[in-house]
Amino acid sequence: MVEVSEAAAGDARLEQFFHSHRTTRVARRGTVLDLREKPALIASRDDEVVGVLSYDVDGADCEVVHMRASGQWGGVGTALLDRLDEVARGQGCSRLWLVTTNDNIDAIRFYQRRGYRLREVRCGAAEDARRSLLPEIPETGNYELPIRDELEFERALGG
């Protein structure tokens, strides 16, 4: 069973997870965000961290800044999103949104199956971010697809 909890500031498990996945920063919408500065949810199973979801609340909007779950089909990503729904509603949010890249086919499928809809495609935005913001963004990603574009998804939170 997956348990999801809110990470406390300075939670060593969170820092270790980011370090092991070589991820502390993400670029989207022409800016770079430091995941260590965002609130996060931690998914664990048998005292092992199996997923992290970093988020940001801005008024009525809650952004999924970054989510990484161990393995597929294990329910970790779904558990993290379900808990984020609760957190966002508790903070008065009416919309969840996120940005991913064009190569992230599995994530695109995952989010659409959970009611997220494609809101915007920013052609060339990932390439621009690689050139000017985050040079460590690889040229190719999942399924050997070139990483070029940002895709923004959103889902309304019902009452």
JSON list of C-alpha atoms in Angstrom, two decimals:
[
{"chain": "A", "resi": 1, "resn": "MET", "atom": "CA", "xyz": [0.00, 0.00, 0.00]},
{"chain": "A", "resi": 2, "resn": "VAL", "atom": "CA", "xyz": [1.24, 3.47, -0.90]},
{"chain": "A", "resi": 3, "resn": "GLU", "atom": "CA", "xyz": [1.14, 6.15, 1.79]},
{"chain": "A", "resi": 4, "resn": "VAL", "atom": "CA", "xyz": [1.34, 9.82, 0.81]},
{"chain": "A", "resi": 5, "resn": "SER", "atom": "CA", "xyz": [2.33, 12.57, 3.21]},
{"chain": "A", "resi": 6, "resn": "GLU", "atom": "CA", "xyz": [3.33, 16.20, 3.00]},
{"chain": "A", "resi": 7, "resn": "ALA", "atom": "CA", "xyz": [7.07, 16.72, 3.17]},
{"chain": "A", "resi": 8, "resn": "ALA", "atom": "CA", "xyz": [8.30, 18.92, 5.99]},
{"chain": "A", "resi": 9, "resn": "ALA", "atom": "CA", "xyz": [10.76, 21.70, 5.21]},
{"chain": "A", "resi": 10, "resn": "GLY", "atom": "CA", "xyz": [14.25, 20.26, 4.98]},
{"chain": "A", "resi": 11, "resn": "ASP", "atom": "CA", "xyz": [13.02, 16.65, 4.81]},
{"chain": "A", "resi": 12, "resn": "ALA", "atom": "CA", "xyz": [16.17, 14.60, 4.15]},
{"chain": "A", "resi": 13, "resn": "ARG", "atom": "CA", "xyz": [14.17, 11.98, 2.22]},
{"chain": "A", "resi": 14, "resn": "LEU", "atom": "CA", "xyz": [13.17, 14.61, -0.30]},
{"chain": "A", "resi": 15, "resn": "GLU", "atom": "CA", "xyz": [16.72, 15.84, -0.83]},
{"chain": "A", "resi": 16, "resn": "GLN", "atom": "CA", "xyz": [17.94, 12.25, -1.19]},
{"chain": "A", "resi": 17, "resn": "PHE", "atom": "CA", "xyz": [15.21, 11.50, -3.76]},
{"chain": "A", "resi": 18, "resn": "PHE", "atom": "CA", "xyz": [16.10, 14.56, -5.84]},
{"chain": "A", "resi": 19, "resn": "HIS", "atom": "CA", "xyz": [19.79, 13.69, -5.63]},
{"chain": "A", "resi": 20, "resn": "SER", "atom": "CA", "xyz": [19.25, 10.06, -6.66]},
{"chain": "A", "resi": 21, "resn": "HIS", "atom": "CA", "xyz": [17.18, 11.17, -9.67]},
{"chain": "A", "resi": 22, "resn": "ARG", "atom": "CA", "xyz": [19.59, 14.01, -10.54]},
{"chain": "A", "resi": 23, "resn": "THR", "atom": "CA", "xyz": [16.73, 16.47, -10.53]},
{"chain": "A", "resi": 24, "resn": "THR", "atom": "CA", "xyz": [16.54, 19.67, -8.53]},
{"chain": "A", "resi": 25, "resn": "ARG", "atom": "CA", "xyz": [15.46, 22.15, -11.18]},
{"chain": "A", "resi": 26, "resn": "VAL", "atom": "CA", "xyz": [12.85, 22.22, -13.92]},
{"chain": "A", "resi": 27, "resn": "ALA", "atom": "CA", "xyz": [12.22, 24.70, -16.72]},
{"chain": "A", "resi": 28, "resn": "ARG", "atom": "CA", "xyz": [8.79, 25.61, -17.97]},
{"chain": "A", "resi": 29, "resn": "ARG", "atom": "CA", "xyz": [7.13, 28.72, -19.38]},
{"chain": "A", "resi": 30, "resn": "GLY", "atom": "CA", "xyz": [10.49, 30.42, -19.80]},
{"chain": "A", "resi": 31, "resn": "THR", "atom": "CA", "xyz": [11.56, 30.14, -16.15]},
{"chain": "A", "resi": 32, "resn": "VAL", "atom": "CA", "xyz": [13.54, 27.73, -14.00]},
{"chain": "A", "resi": 33, "resn": "LEU", "atom": "CA", "xyz": [12.08, 26.47, -10.73]},
{"chain": "A", "resi": 34, "resn": "ASP", "atom": "CA", "xyz": [14.08, 24.92, -7.90]},
{"chain": "A", "resi": 35, "resn": "LEU", "atom": "CA", "xyz": [12.17, 21.88, -6.64]},
{"chain": "A", "resi": 36, "resn": "ARG", "atom": "CA", "xyz": [13.75, 22.23, -3.21]},
{"chain": "A", "resi": 37, "resn": "GLU", "atom": "CA", "xyz": [11.88, 25.52, -2.77]},
{"chain": "A", "resi": 38, "resn": "LYS", "atom": "CA", "xyz": [8.44, 24.07, -3.52]},
{"chain": "A", "resi": 39, "resn": "PRO", "atom": "CA", "xyz": [6.06, 22.19, -1.24]},
{"chain": "A", "resi": 40, "resn": "ALA", "atom": "CA", "xyz": [6.07, 18.47, -1.94]},
{"chain": "A", "resi": 41, "resn": "LEU", "atom": "CA", "xyz": [4.24, 15.24, -1.31]},
{"chain": "A", "resi": 42, "resn": "ILE", "atom": "CA", "xyz": [6.17, 12.04, -0.63]},
{"chain": "A", "resi": 43, "resn": "ALA", "atom": "CA", "xyz": [4.83, 8.60, -1.51]},
{"chain": "A", "resi": 44, "resn": "SER", "atom": "CA", "xyz": [6.26, 5.72, 0.45]},
{"chain": "A", "resi": 45, "resn": "ARG", "atom": "CA", "xyz": [5.78, 1.99, 0.61]},
{"chain": "A", "resi": 46, "resn": "ASP", "atom": "CA", "xyz": [7.26, -0.02, 3.47]},
{"chain": "A", "resi": 47, "resn": "ASP", "atom": "CA", "xyz": [9.26, 3.05, 4.60]},
{"chain": "A", "resi": 48, "resn": "GLU", "atom": "CA", "xyz": [10.86, 3.44, 1.14]},
{"chain": "A", "resi": 49, "resn": "VAL", "atom": "CA", "xyz": [10.27, 6.62, -0.86]},
{"chain": "A", "resi": 50, "resn": "VAL", "atom": "CA", "xyz": [8.68, 5.56, -4.14]},
{"chain": "A", "resi": 51, "resn": "GLY", "atom": "CA", "xyz": [7.54, 8.92, -5.47]},
{"chain": "A", "resi": 52, "resn": "VAL", "atom": "CA", "xyz": [7.61, 12.67, -5.05]},
{"chain": "A", "resi": 53, "resn": "LEU", "atom": "CA", "xyz": [5.28, 15.36, -6.34]},
{"chain": "A", "resi": 54, "resn": "SER", "atom": "CA", "xyz": [6.36, 19.02, -6.06]},
{"chain": "A", "resi": 55, "resn": "TYR", "atom": "CA", "xyz": [3.64, 21.60, -6.46]},
{"chain": "A", "resi": 56, "resn": "ASP", "atom": "CA", "xyz": [2.93, 25.32, -6.31]},
{"chain": "A", "resi": 57, "resn": "VAL", "atom": "CA", "xyz": [-0.29, 27.09, -5.36]},
{"chain": "A", "resi": 58, "resn": "ASP", "atom": "CA", "xyz": [-0.96, 30.49, -6.89]},
{"chain": "A", "resi": 59, "resn": "GLY", "atom": "CA", "xyz": [-4.43, 31.80, -6.08]},
{"chain": "A", "resi": 60, "resn": "ALA", "atom": "CA", "xyz": [-7.01, 29.37, -7.42]},
{"chain": "A", "resi": 61, "resn": "ASP", "atom": "CA", "xyz": [-4.42, 27.47, -9.48]},
{"chain": "A", "resi": 62, "resn": "CYS", "atom": "CA", "xyz": [-2.28, 24.56, -8.33]},
{"chain": "A", "resi": 63, "resn": "GLU", "atom": "CA", "xyz": [0.61, 23.54, -10.54]},
{"chain": "A", "resi": 64, "resn": "VAL", "atom": "CA", "xyz": [2.11, 20.06, -10.60]},
{"chain": "A", "resi": 65, "resn": "VAL", "atom": "CA", "xyz": [5.68, 21.34, -10.88]},
{"chain": "A", "resi": 66, "resn": "HIS", "atom": "CA", "xyz": [7.32, 17.91, -11.02]},
{"chain": "A", "resi": 67, "resn": "MET", "atom": "CA", "xyz": [6.25, 14.34, -10.36]},
{"chain": "A", "resi": 68, "resn": "ARG", "atom": "CA", "xyz": [8.35, 11.22, -10.39]},
{"chain": "A", "resi": 69, "resn": "ALA", "atom": "CA", "xyz": [7.12, 7.79, -9.37]},
{"chain": "A", "resi": 70, "resn": "SER", "atom": "CA", "xyz": [9.02, 4.54, -9.19]},
{"chain": "A", "resi": 71, "resn": "GLY", "atom": "CA", "xyz": [7.85, 2.14, -11.88]},
{"chain": "A", "resi": 72, "resn": "GLN", "atom": "CA", "xyz": [4.63, 2.17, -13.79]},
{"chain": "A", "resi": 73, "resn": "TRP", "atom": "CA", "xyz": [1.27, 0.67, -12.99]},
{"chain": "A", "resi": 74, "resn": "GLY", "atom": "CA", "xyz": [1.95, 0.57, -9.25]},
{"chain": "A", "resi": 75, "resn": "GLY", "atom": "CA", "xyz": [-0.49, 3.30, -8.27]},
{"chain": "A", "resi": 76, "resn": "VAL", "atom": "CA", "xyz": [2.16, 5.68, -6.96]},
{"chain": "A", "resi": 77, "resn": "GLY", "atom": "CA", "xyz": [1.44, 8.51, -9.42]},
{"chain": "A", "resi": 78, "resn": "THR", "atom": "CA", "xyz": [-2.29, 8.17, -8.92]},
{"chain": "A", "resi": 79, "resn": "ALA", "atom": "CA", "xyz": [-1.90, 8.24, -5.13]},
{"chain": "A", "resi": 80, "resn": "LEU", "atom": "CA", "xyz": [0.21, 11.39, -5.37]},
{"chain": "A", "resi": 81, "resn": "LEU", "atom": "CA", "xyz": [-2.32, 13.15, -7.63]},
{"chain": "A", "resi": 82, "resn": "ASP", "atom": "CA", "xyz": [-5.23, 12.09, -5.42]},
{"chain": "A", "resi": 83, "resn": "ARG", "atom": "CA", "xyz": [-3.52, 13.59, -2.38]},
{"chain": "A", "resi": 84, "resn": "LEU", "atom": "CA", "xyz": [-2.71, 16.75, -4.33]},
{"chain": "A", "resi": 85, "resn": "ASP", "atom": "CA", "xyz": [-6.41, 17.08, -5.17]},
{"chain": "A", "resi": 86, "resn": "GLU", "atom": "CA", "xyz": [-7.14, 17.14, -1.43]},
{"chain": "A", "resi": 87, "resn": "VAL", "atom": "CA", "xyz": [-4.37, 19.64, -0.71]},
{"chain": "A", "resi": 88, "resn": "ALA", "atom": "CA", "xyz": [-5.41, 21.94, -3.59]},
{"chain": "A", "resi": 89, "resn": "ARG", "atom": "CA", "xyz": [-9.09, 21.87, -2.63]},
{"chain": "A", "resi": 90, "resn": "GLY", "atom": "CA", "xyz": [-8.13, 22.60, 0.97]},
{"chain": "A", "resi": 91, "resn": "GLN", "atom": "CA", "xyz": [-6.28, 25.70, -0.22]},
{"chain": "A", "resi": 92, "resn": "GLY", "atom": "CA", "xyz": [-9.24, 26.90, -2.30]},
{"chain": "A", "resi": 93, "resn": "CYS", "atom": "CA", "xyz": [-7.90, 25.92, -5.71]},
{"chain": "A", "resi": 94, "resn": "SER", "atom": "CA", "xyz": [-10.24, 25.33, -8.63]},
{"chain": "A", "resi": 95, "resn": "ARG", "atom": "CA", "xyz": [-7.71, 24.21, -11.25]},
{"chain": "A", "resi": 96, "resn": "LEU", "atom": "CA", "xyz": [-4.75, 21.86, -11.48]},
{"chain": "A", "resi": 97, "resn": "TRP", "atom": "CA", "xyz": [-2.24, 22.31, -14.28]},
{"chain": "A", "resi": 98, "resn": "LEU", "atom": "CA", "xyz": [1.16, 21.08, -15.41]},
{"chain": "A", "resi": 99, "resn": "VAL", "atom": "CA", "xyz": [3.72, 21.28, -18.17]},
{"chain": "A", "resi": 100, "resn": "THR", "atom": "CA", "xyz": [5.48, 18.34, -19.75]},
{"chain": "A", "resi": 101, "resn": "THR", "atom": "CA", "xyz": [7.49, 17.87, -22.92]},
{"chain": "A", "resi": 102, "resn": "ASN", "atom": "CA", "xyz": [6.49, 16.34, -26.24]},
{"chain": "A", "resi": 103, "resn": "ASP", "atom": "CA", "xyz": [8.61, 13.19, -25.68]},
{"chain": "A", "resi": 104, "resn": "ASN", "atom": "CA", "xyz": [6.87, 12.27, -22.43]},
{"chain": "A", "resi": 105, "resn": "ILE", "atom": "CA", "xyz": [4.28, 10.02, -24.06]},
{"chain": "A", "resi": 106, "resn": "ASP", "atom": "CA", "xyz": [3.66, 7.93, -20.94]},
{"chain": "A", "resi": 107, "resn": "ALA", "atom": "CA", "xyz": [2.94, 11.06, -18.86]},
{"chain": "A", "resi": 108, "resn": "ILE", "atom": "CA", "xyz": [0.67, 12.47, -21.57]},
{"chain": "A", "resi": 109, "resn": "ARG", "atom": "CA", "xyz": [-1.35, 9.26, -21.48]},
{"chain": "A", "resi": 110, "resn": "PHE", "atom": "CA", "xyz": [-1.31, 9.16, -17.66]},
{"chain": "A", "resi": 111, "resn": "TYR", "atom": "CA", "xyz": [-2.65, 12.68, -17.23]},
{"chain": "A", "resi": 112, "resn": "GLN", "atom": "CA", "xyz": [-5.28, 12.40, -19.95]},
{"chain": "A", "resi": 113, "resn": "ARG", "atom": "CA", "xyz": [-6.63, 9.23, -18.35]},
{"chain": "A", "resi": 114, "resn": "ARG", "atom": "CA", "xyz": [-7.07, 11.25, -15.16]},
{"chain": "A", "resi": 115, "resn": "GLY", "atom": "CA", "xyz": [-9.14, 13.98, -16.78]},
{"chain": "A", "resi": 116, "resn": "TYR", "atom": "CA", "xyz": [-6.44, 16.48, -17.74]},
{"chain": "A", "resi": 117, "resn": "ARG", "atom": "CA", "xyz": [-6.94, 18.20, -21.07]},
{"chain": "A", "resi": 118, "resn": "LEU", "atom": "CA", "xyz": [-4.37, 19.68, -23.40]},
{"chain": "A", "resi": 119, "resn": "ARG", "atom": "CA", "xyz": [-4.56, 23.45, -22.96]},
{"chain": "A", "resi": 120, "resn": "GLU", "atom": "CA", "xyz": [-1.59, 24.74, -24.94]},
{"chain": "A", "resi": 121, "resn": "VAL", "atom": "CA", "xyz": [1.35, 23.61, -27.05]},
{"chain": "A", "resi": 122, "resn": "ARG", "atom": "CA", "xyz": [4.41, 25.86, -27.00]},
{"chain": "A", "resi": 123, "resn": "CYS", "atom": "CA", "xyz": [6.39, 24.82, -30.04]},
{"chain": "A", "resi": 124, "resn": "GLY", "atom": "CA", "xyz": [10.15, 25.12, -29.53]},
{"chain": "A", "resi": 125, "resn": "ALA", "atom": "CA", "xyz": [9.85, 26.07, -25.84]},
{"chain": "A", "resi": 126, "resn": "ALA", "atom": "CA", "xyz": [11.93, 23.12, -24.60]},
{"chain": "A", "resi": 127, "resn": "GLU", "atom": "CA", "xyz": [14.62, 23.89, -27.16]},
{"chain": "A", "resi": 128, "resn": "ASP", "atom": "CA", "xyz": [14.64, 27.53, -26.03]},
{"chain": "A", "resi": 129, "resn": "ALA", "atom": "CA", "xyz": [14.92, 26.45, -22.39]},
{"chain": "A", "resi": 130, "resn": "ARG", "atom": "CA", "xyz": [17.86, 24.19, -23.25]},
{"chain": "A", "resi": 131, "resn": "ARG", "atom": "CA", "xyz": [19.66, 27.07, -24.98]},
{"chain": "A", "resi": 132, "resn": "SER", "atom": "CA", "xyz": [19.01, 29.82, -22.45]},
{"chain": "A", "resi": 133, "resn": "LEU", "atom": "CA", "xyz": [17.93, 28.39, -19.09]},
{"chain": "A", "resi": 134, "resn": "LEU", "atom": "CA", "xyz": [18.78, 24.77, -18.44]},
{"chain": "A", "resi": 135, "resn": "PRO", "atom": "CA", "xyz": [21.48, 23.35, -20.74]},
{"chain": "A", "resi": 136, "resn": "GLU", "atom": "CA", "xyz": [21.24, 19.95, -19.05]},
{"chain": "A", "resi": 137, "resn": "ILE", "atom": "CA", "xyz": [17.91, 19.28, -20.80]},
{"chain": "A", "resi": 138, "resn": "PRO", "atom": "CA", "xyz": [18.84, 16.45, -23.16]},
{"chain": "A", "resi": 139, "resn": "GLU", "atom": "CA", "xyz": [18.36, 16.66, -26.91]},
{"chain": "A", "resi": 140, "resn": "THR", "atom": "CA", "xyz": [16.35, 13.43, -26.95]},
{"chain": "A", "resi": 141, "resn": "GLY", "atom": "CA", "xyz": [14.10, 11.87, -24.38]},
{"chain": "A", "resi": 142, "resn": "ASN", "atom": "CA", "xyz": [11.70, 8.99, -24.03]},
{"chain": "A", "resi": 143, "resn": "TYR", "atom": "CA", "xyz": [11.45, 6.65, -27.01]},
{"chain": "A", "resi": 144, "resn": "GLU", "atom": "CA", "xyz": [14.39, 8.51, -28.57]},
{"chain": "A", "resi": 145, "resn": "LEU", "atom": "CA", "xyz": [12.11, 11.43, -29.46]},
{"chain": "A", "resi": 146, "resn": "PRO", "atom": "CA", "xyz": [13.64, 14.89, -29.80]},
{"chain": "A", "resi": 147, "resn": "ILE", "atom": "CA", "xyz": [12.67, 17.13, -26.88]},
{"chain": "A", "resi": 148, "resn": "ARG", "atom": "CA", "xyz": [11.33, 20.29, -28.52]},
{"chain": "A", "resi": 149, "resn": "ASP", "atom": "CA", "xyz": [8.00, 21.47, -27.21]},
{"chain": "A", "resi": 150, "resn": "GLU", "atom": "CA", "xyz": [6.14, 22.14, -23.97]},
{"chain": "A", "resi": 151, "resn": "LEU", "atom": "CA", "xyz": [2.63, 20.79, -23.57]},
{"chain": "A", "resi": 152, "resn": "GLU", "atom": "CA", "xyz": [0.41, 22.32, -20.91]},
{"chain": "A", "resi": 153, "resn": "PHE", "atom": "CA", "xyz": [-2.43, 20.28, -19.43]},
{"chain": "A", "resi": 154, "resn": "GLU", "atom": "CA", "xyz": [-5.14, 21.32, -17.01]},
{"chain": "A", "resi": 155, "resn": "ARG", "atom": "CA", "xyz": [-8.06, 19.87, -15.05]},
{"chain": "A", "resi": 156, "resn": "ALA", "atom": "CA", "xyz": [-10.81, 21.68, -13.21]},
{"chain": "A", "resi": 157, "resn": "LEU", "atom": "CA", "xyz": [-11.39, 20.75, -9.60]},
{"chain": "A", "resi": 158, "resn": "GLY", "atom": "CA", "xyz": [-15.09, 20.18, -9.11]},
{"chain": "A", "resi": 159, "resn": "GLY", "atom": "CA", "xyz": [-16.97, 21.37, -6.07]}
]
